Amino acid sequence: MPHSGTVVTVRFWAAARAATGCNEERYPLSEALTVAALRALVVARHPDADAVIGVCSVLVNDQPVNGEEAARHRLRDGDAVEFLPPFAGG
């Protein structure tokens, strides 16, 4: 997807990358786009990735945004959002 207008960049790691089939995408930014709304857009674009995306931790500009905060945190132009699935091992 070409970069134009106001967008957020979404990066997928590990199983999220495998489930979506891509490393990175860009999503148009609307005034109401929260982390939770973005997660819904990702699942709408990649329905087969729903199970993986649903359990991912989310970072916005390297800061965790999860749980109830995801429904309140509004994204801004240029934000980098990363979906990180749970990792096994240690």
mmCIF file of N, CA and C in Angstrom:
data_model
loop_
_atom_site.group_PDB
_atom_site.id
_atom_site.type_symbol
_atom_site.label_atom_id
_atom_site.label_comp_id
_atom_site.label_asym_id
_atom_site.label_seq_id
_atom_site.Cartn_x
_atom_site.Cartn_y
_atom_site.Cartn_z
ATOM 1 N N MET A 1 0.855 -1.173 0.000
ATOM 2 C CA MET A 1 0.000 0.000 0.000
ATOM 3 C C MET A 1 0.902 1.237 0.000
ATOM 4 N N PRO A 2 0.772 2.141 -0.925
ATOM 5 C CA PRO A 2 1.635 3.310 -0.991
ATOM 6 C C PRO A 2 1.352 4.280 0.153
ATOM 7 N N HIS A 3 2.379 5.034 0.509
ATOM 8 C CA HIS A 3 2.242 6.015 1.578
ATOM 9 C C HIS A 3 1.645 7.299 1.011
ATOM 10 N N SER A 4 0.500 7.680 1.538
ATOM 11 C CA SER A 4 -0.095 8.950 1.144
ATOM 12 C C SER A 4 -1.045 9.381 2.250
ATOM 13 N N GLY A 5 -1.134 10.676 2.480
ATOM 14 C CA GLY A 5 -2.012 11.178 3.516
ATOM 15 C C GLY A 5 -1.502 10.823 4.897
ATOM 16 N N THR A 6 -2.414 10.757 5.850
ATOM 17 C CA THR A 6 -2.044 10.432 7.216
ATOM 18 C C THR A 6 -2.238 8.941 7.458
ATOM 19 N N VAL A 7 -1.197 8.304 7.941
ATOM 20 C CA VAL A 7 -1.234 6.853 8.110
ATOM 21 C C VAL A 7 -0.505 6.441 9.374
ATOM 22 N N VAL A 8 -0.812 5.221 9.799
ATOM 23 C CA VAL A 8 -0.017 4.551 10.825
ATOM 24 C C VAL A 8 0.620 3.343 10.161
ATOM 25 N N THR A 9 1.831 3.047 10.565
ATOM 26 C CA THR A 9 2.540 1.884 10.051
ATOM 27 C C THR A 9 2.356 0.744 11.032
ATOM 28 N N VAL A 10 1.972 -0.412 10.522
ATOM 29 C CA VAL A 10 1.751 -1.590 11.355
ATOM 30 C C VAL A 10 2.777 -2.643 10.977
ATOM 31 N N ARG A 11 3.472 -3.160 11.985
ATOM 32 C CA ARG A 11 4.465 -4.219 11.772
ATOM 33 C C ARG A 11 4.011 -5.479 12.490
ATOM 34 N N PHE A 12 4.251 -6.591 11.837
ATOM 35 C CA PHE A 12 3.859 -7.891 12.380
ATOM 36 C C PHE A 12 5.111 -8.712 12.663
ATOM 37 N N TRP A 13 5.134 -9.379 13.811
ATOM 38 C CA TRP A 13 6.296 -10.170 14.216
ATOM 39 C C TRP A 13 5.903 -11.640 14.393
ATOM 40 N N ALA A 14 6.854 -12.516 14.088
ATOM 41 C CA ALA A 14 6.749 -13.968 14.334
ATOM 42 C C ALA A 14 5.443 -14.544 13.778
ATOM 43 N N ALA A 15 4.632 -15.157 14.633
ATOM 44 C CA ALA A 15 3.396 -15.814 14.179
ATOM 45 C C ALA A 15 2.420 -14.828 13.554
ATOM 46 N N ALA A 16 2.432 -13.573 13.990
ATOM 47 C CA ALA A 16 1.559 -12.565 13.378
ATOM 48 C C ALA A 16 1.983 -12.305 11.937
ATOM 49 N N ARG A 17 3.283 -12.306 11.695
ATOM 50 C CA ARG A 17 3.796 -12.143 10.325
ATOM 51 C C ARG A 17 3.371 -13.333 9.476
ATOM 52 N N ALA A 18 3.503 -14.528 10.021
ATOM 53 C CA ALA A 18 3.109 -15.733 9.272
ATOM 54 C C ALA A 18 1.604 -15.732 8.994
ATOM 55 N N ALA A 19 0.805 -15.320 9.963
ATOM 56 C CA ALA A 19 -0.654 -15.352 9.809
ATOM 57 C C ALA A 19 -1.164 -14.324 8.811
ATOM 58 N N THR A 20 -0.522 -13.153 8.771
ATOM 59 C CA THR A 20 -0.971 -12.109 7.843
ATOM 60 C C THR A 20 -0.289 -12.204 6.487
ATOM 61 N N GLY A 21 0.868 -12.868 6.463
ATOM 62 C CA GLY A 21 1.614 -12.992 5.214
ATOM 63 C C GLY A 21 2.391 -11.743 4.845
ATOM 64 N N CYS A 22 2.577 -10.845 5.807
ATOM 65 C CA CYS A 22 3.342 -9.635 5.502
ATOM 66 C C CYS A 22 4.102 -9.153 6.732
ATOM 67 N N ASN A 23 5.139 -8.378 6.471
ATOM 68 C CA ASN A 23 5.947 -7.787 7.538
ATOM 69 C C ASN A 23 5.366 -6.469 8.028
ATOM 70 N N GLU A 24 4.806 -5.698 7.087
ATOM 71 C CA GLU A 24 4.398 -4.331 7.406
ATOM 72 C C GLU A 24 3.279 -3.891 6.479
ATOM 73 N N GLU A 25 2.375 -3.090 7.023
ATOM 74 C CA GLU A 25 1.302 -2.486 6.239
ATOM 75 C C GLU A 25 1.084 -1.062 6.736
ATOM 76 N N ARG A 26 0.405 -0.284 5.930
ATOM 77 C CA ARG A 26 0.017 1.063 6.334
ATOM 78 C C ARG A 26 -1.510 1.152 6.318
ATOM 79 N N TYR A 27 -2.032 1.820 7.340
ATOM 80 C CA TYR A 27 -3.473 1.988 7.469
ATOM 81 C C TYR A 27 -3.793 3.476 7.525
ATOM 82 N N PRO A 28 -4.826 3.918 6.791
ATOM 83 C CA PRO A 28 -5.214 5.320 6.841
ATOM 84 C C PRO A 28 -5.672 5.686 8.251
ATOM 85 N N LEU A 29 -5.372 6.879 8.631
ATOM 86 C CA LEU A 29 -5.694 7.346 9.972
ATOM 87 C C LEU A 29 -6.977 8.161 9.940
ATOM 88 N N SER A 30 -7.902 7.785 10.807
ATOM 89 C CA SER A 30 -9.105 8.594 10.996
ATOM 90 C C SER A 30 -9.053 9.148 12.417
ATOM 91 N N GLU A 31 -9.846 10.167 12.677
ATOM 92 C CA GLU A 31 -9.839 10.773 14.007
ATOM 93 C C GLU A 31 -10.174 9.766 15.096
ATOM 94 N N ALA A 32 -10.985 8.775 14.783
ATOM 95 C CA ALA A 32 -11.462 7.840 15.791
ATOM 96 C C ALA A 32 -10.620 6.568 15.876
ATOM 97 N N LEU A 33 -9.511 6.491 15.157
ATOM 98 C CA LEU A 33 -8.757 5.242 15.122
ATOM 99 C C LEU A 33 -7.992 5.040 16.429
ATOM 100 N N THR A 34 -8.474 4.063 17.185
ATOM 101 C CA THR A 34 -7.809 3.656 18.419
ATOM 102 C C THR A 34 -7.041 2.369 18.137
ATOM 103 N N VAL A 35 -6.248 1.939 19.102
ATOM 104 C CA VAL A 35 -5.531 0.673 18.959
ATOM 105 C C VAL A 35 -6.527 -0.471 18.786
ATOM 106 N N ALA A 36 -7.606 -0.465 19.550
ATOM 107 C CA ALA A 36 -8.622 -1.518 19.426
ATOM 108 C C ALA A 36 -9.268 -1.496 18.041
ATOM 109 N N ALA A 37 -9.563 -0.300 17.523
ATOM 110 C CA ALA A 37 -10.157 -0.186 16.191
ATOM 111 C C ALA A 37 -9.176 -0.649 15.120
ATOM 112 N N LEU A 38 -7.904 -0.336 15.304
ATOM 113 C CA LEU A 38 -6.889 -0.797 14.359
ATOM 114 C C LEU A 38 -6.805 -2.315 14.353
ATOM 115 N N ARG A 39 -6.847 -2.925 15.547
ATOM 116 C CA ARG A 39 -6.826 -4.391 15.625
ATOM 117 C C ARG A 39 -7.985 -4.966 14.813
ATOM 118 N N ALA A 40 -9.167 -4.363 14.916
ATOM 119 C CA ALA A 40 -10.333 -4.827 14.150
ATOM 120 C C ALA A 40 -10.103 -4.673 12.652
ATOM 121 N N LEU A 41 -9.468 -3.573 12.233
ATOM 122 C CA LEU A 41 -9.167 -3.389 10.808
ATOM 123 C C LEU A 41 -8.183 -4.442 10.304
ATOM 124 N N VAL A 42 -7.188 -4.762 11.119
ATOM 125 C CA VAL A 42 -6.209 -5.783 10.736
ATOM 126 C C VAL A 42 -6.918 -7.126 10.550
ATOM 127 N N VAL A 43 -7.796 -7.476 11.483
ATOM 128 C CA VAL A 43 -8.521 -8.751 11.382
ATOM 129 C C VAL A 43 -9.469 -8.742 10.183
ATOM 130 N N ALA A 44 -10.085 -7.600 9.890
ATOM 131 C CA ALA A 44 -10.962 -7.518 8.716
ATOM 132 C C ALA A 44 -10.165 -7.736 7.433
ATOM 133 N N ARG A 45 -8.952 -7.223 7.403
ATOM 134 C CA ARG A 45 -8.094 -7.382 6.223
ATOM 135 C C ARG A 45 -7.510 -8.792 6.141
ATOM 136 N N HIS A 46 -7.287 -9.408 7.298
ATOM 137 C CA HIS A 46 -6.662 -10.741 7.370
ATOM 138 C C HIS A 46 -7.494 -11.645 8.282
ATOM 139 N N PRO A 47 -8.692 -12.072 7.839
ATOM 140 C CA PRO A 47 -9.575 -12.853 8.710
ATOM 141 C C PRO A 47 -8.936 -14.139 9.238
ATOM 142 N N ASP A 48 -8.062 -14.756 8.468
ATOM 143 C CA ASP A 48 -7.427 -15.993 8.921
ATOM 144 C C ASP A 48 -6.425 -15.747 10.052
ATOM 145 N N ALA A 49 -6.082 -14.507 10.305
ATOM 146 C CA ALA A 49 -5.118 -14.168 11.353
ATOM 147 C C ALA A 49 -5.796 -13.801 12.675
ATOM 148 N N ASP A 50 -7.118 -13.909 12.737
ATOM 149 C CA ASP A 50 -7.874 -13.463 13.915
ATOM 150 C C ASP A 50 -7.350 -14.069 15.217
ATOM 151 N N ALA A 51 -7.122 -15.370 15.252
ATOM 152 C CA ALA A 51 -6.690 -16.029 16.492
ATOM 153 C C ALA A 51 -5.337 -15.505 16.961
ATOM 154 N N VAL A 52 -4.430 -15.280 16.040
ATOM 155 C CA VAL A 52 -3.094 -14.788 16.410
ATOM 156 C C VAL A 52 -3.152 -13.317 16.801
ATOM 157 N N ILE A 53 -3.785 -12.494 15.988
ATOM 158 C CA ILE A 53 -3.851 -11.056 16.268
ATOM 159 C C ILE A 53 -4.564 -10.803 17.592
ATOM 160 N N GLY A 54 -5.546 -11.618 17.908
ATOM 161 C CA GLY A 54 -6.307 -11.453 19.146
ATOM 162 C C GLY A 54 -5.502 -11.646 20.417
ATOM 163 N N VAL A 55 -4.406 -12.387 20.349
ATOM 164 C CA VAL A 55 -3.595 -12.620 21.550
ATOM 165 C C VAL A 55 -2.288 -11.831 21.554
ATOM 166 N N CYS A 56 -2.075 -11.033 20.523
ATOM 167 C CA CYS A 56 -0.836 -10.258 20.436
ATOM 168 C C CYS A 56 -0.802 -9.122 21.448
ATOM 169 N N SER A 57 0.395 -8.855 21.950
ATOM 170 C CA SER A 57 0.653 -7.605 22.654
ATOM 171 C C SER A 57 0.859 -6.542 21.587
ATOM 172 N N VAL A 58 0.540 -5.297 21.937
ATOM 173 C CA VAL A 58 0.671 -4.208 20.979
ATOM 174 C C VAL A 58 1.603 -3.145 21.552
ATOM 175 N N LEU A 59 2.527 -2.710 20.718
ATOM 176 C CA LEU A 59 3.389 -1.583 21.059
ATOM 177 C C LEU A 59 3.051 -0.438 20.116
ATOM 178 N N VAL A 60 2.947 0.761 20.654
ATOM 179 C CA VAL A 60 2.794 1.970 19.845
ATOM 180 C C VAL A 60 4.017 2.824 20.134
ATOM 181 N N ASN A 61 4.828 3.008 19.103
ATOM 182 C CA ASN A 61 6.074 3.751 19.263
ATOM 183 C C ASN A 61 6.896 3.189 20.427
ATOM 184 N N ASP A 62 6.994 1.857 20.461
ATOM 185 C CA ASP A 62 7.780 1.108 21.455
ATOM 186 C C ASP A 62 7.198 1.115 22.863
ATOM 187 N N GLN A 63 5.969 1.594 23.048
ATOM 188 C CA GLN A 63 5.324 1.598 24.359
ATOM 189 C C GLN A 63 4.136 0.641 24.343
ATOM 190 N N PRO A 64 4.014 -0.242 25.353
ATOM 191 C CA PRO A 64 2.884 -1.175 25.389
ATOM 192 C C PRO A 64 1.540 -0.453 25.527
ATOM 193 N N VAL A 65 0.571 -0.892 24.738
ATOM 194 C CA VAL A 65 -0.800 -0.367 24.814
ATOM 195 C C VAL A 65 -1.719 -1.579 24.704
ATOM 196 N N ASN A 66 -2.231 -2.044 25.846
ATOM 197 C CA ASN A 66 -3.034 -3.261 25.867
ATOM 198 C C ASN A 66 -4.231 -3.099 26.803
ATOM 199 N N GLY A 67 -5.099 -4.095 26.796
ATOM 200 C CA GLY A 67 -6.251 -4.095 27.686
ATOM 201 C C GLY A 67 -7.169 -2.917 27.428
ATOM 202 N N GLU A 68 -7.685 -2.344 28.523
ATOM 203 C CA GLU A 68 -8.625 -1.228 28.405
ATOM 204 C C GLU A 68 -7.996 -0.009 27.744
ATOM 205 N N GLU A 69 -6.698 0.156 27.910
ATOM 206 C CA GLU A 69 -6.014 1.301 27.307
ATOM 207 C C GLU A 69 -6.113 1.273 25.781
ATOM 208 N N ALA A 70 -6.182 0.067 25.186
ATOM 209 C CA ALA A 70 -6.262 -0.058 23.723
ATOM 210 C C ALA A 70 -7.539 0.582 23.176
ATOM 211 N N ALA A 71 -8.598 0.568 23.957
ATOM 212 C CA ALA A 71 -9.862 1.162 23.513
ATOM 213 C C ALA A 71 -9.836 2.687 23.612
ATOM 214 N N ARG A 72 -8.929 3.236 24.420
ATOM 215 C CA ARG A 72 -8.862 4.685 24.613
ATOM 216 C C ARG A 72 -7.721 5.357 23.857
ATOM 217 N N HIS A 73 -6.677 4.611 23.585
ATOM 218 C CA HIS A 73 -5.475 5.200 22.990
ATOM 219 C C HIS A 73 -5.707 5.526 21.516
ATOM 220 N N ARG A 74 -5.751 6.822 21.193
ATOM 221 C CA ARG A 74 -5.950 7.260 19.813
ATOM 222 C C ARG A 74 -4.602 7.347 19.105
ATOM 223 N N LEU A 75 -4.567 6.800 17.923
ATOM 224 C CA LEU A 75 -3.342 6.812 17.127
ATOM 225 C C LEU A 75 -3.187 8.146 16.418
ATOM 226 N N ARG A 76 -1.933 8.510 16.157
ATOM 227 C CA ARG A 76 -1.620 9.771 15.473
ATOM 228 C C ARG A 76 -0.824 9.482 14.211
ATOM 229 N N ASP A 77 -0.842 10.433 13.308
ATOM 230 C CA ASP A 77 -0.104 10.307 12.062
ATOM 231 C C ASP A 77 1.353 9.960 12.355
ATOM 232 N N GLY A 78 1.838 8.952 11.660
ATOM 233 C CA GLY A 78 3.229 8.556 11.800
ATOM 234 C C GLY A 78 3.495 7.547 12.892
ATOM 235 N N ASP A 79 2.495 7.189 13.698
ATOM 236 C CA ASP A 79 2.717 6.185 14.747
ATOM 237 C C ASP A 79 3.136 4.861 14.123
ATOM 238 N N ALA A 80 3.996 4.160 14.843
ATOM 239 C CA ALA A 80 4.391 2.801 14.471
ATOM 240 C C ALA A 80 3.753 1.851 15.471
ATOM 241 N N VAL A 81 2.953 0.922 14.960
ATOM 242 C CA VAL A 81 2.234 -0.037 15.795
ATOM 243 C C VAL A 81 2.778 -1.425 15.486
ATOM 244 N N GLU A 82 3.119 -2.166 16.535
ATOM 245 C CA GLU A 82 3.680 -3.497 16.348
ATOM 246 C C GLU A 82 2.819 -4.530 17.060
ATOM 247 N N PHE A 83 2.525 -5.631 16.348
ATOM 248 C CA PHE A 83 1.786 -6.748 16.915
ATOM 249 C C PHE A 83 2.783 -7.860 17.225
ATOM 250 N N LEU A 84 2.910 -8.173 18.523
ATOM 251 C CA LEU A 84 3.854 -9.187 18.983
ATOM 252 C C LEU A 84 3.107 -10.345 19.619
ATOM 253 N N PRO A 85 3.138 -11.520 18.994
ATOM 254 C CA PRO A 85 2.472 -12.672 19.590
ATOM 255 C C PRO A 85 3.232 -13.138 20.828
ATOM 256 N N PRO A 86 2.560 -13.914 21.692
ATOM 257 C CA PRO A 86 3.264 -14.463 22.850
ATOM 258 C C PRO A 86 4.406 -15.359 22.380
ATOM 259 N N PHE A 87 5.507 -15.281 23.077
ATOM 260 C CA PHE A 87 6.679 -16.093 22.722
ATOM 261 C C PHE A 87 6.814 -17.230 23.713
ATOM 262 N N ALA A 88 7.162 -18.395 23.218
ATOM 263 C CA ALA A 88 7.405 -19.551 24.075
ATOM 264 C C ALA A 88 8.900 -19.631 24.385
ATOM 265 N N GLY A 89 9.204 -20.335 25.432
ATOM 266 C CA GLY A 89 10.627 -20.513 25.784
ATOM 267 C C GLY A 89 11.101 -19.435 26.710
ATOM 268 N N GLY A 90 12.406 -19.311 26.805
ATOM 269 C CA GLY A 90 12.907 -18.281 27.699
ATOM 270 C C GLY A 90 14.324 -18.227 27.727
#
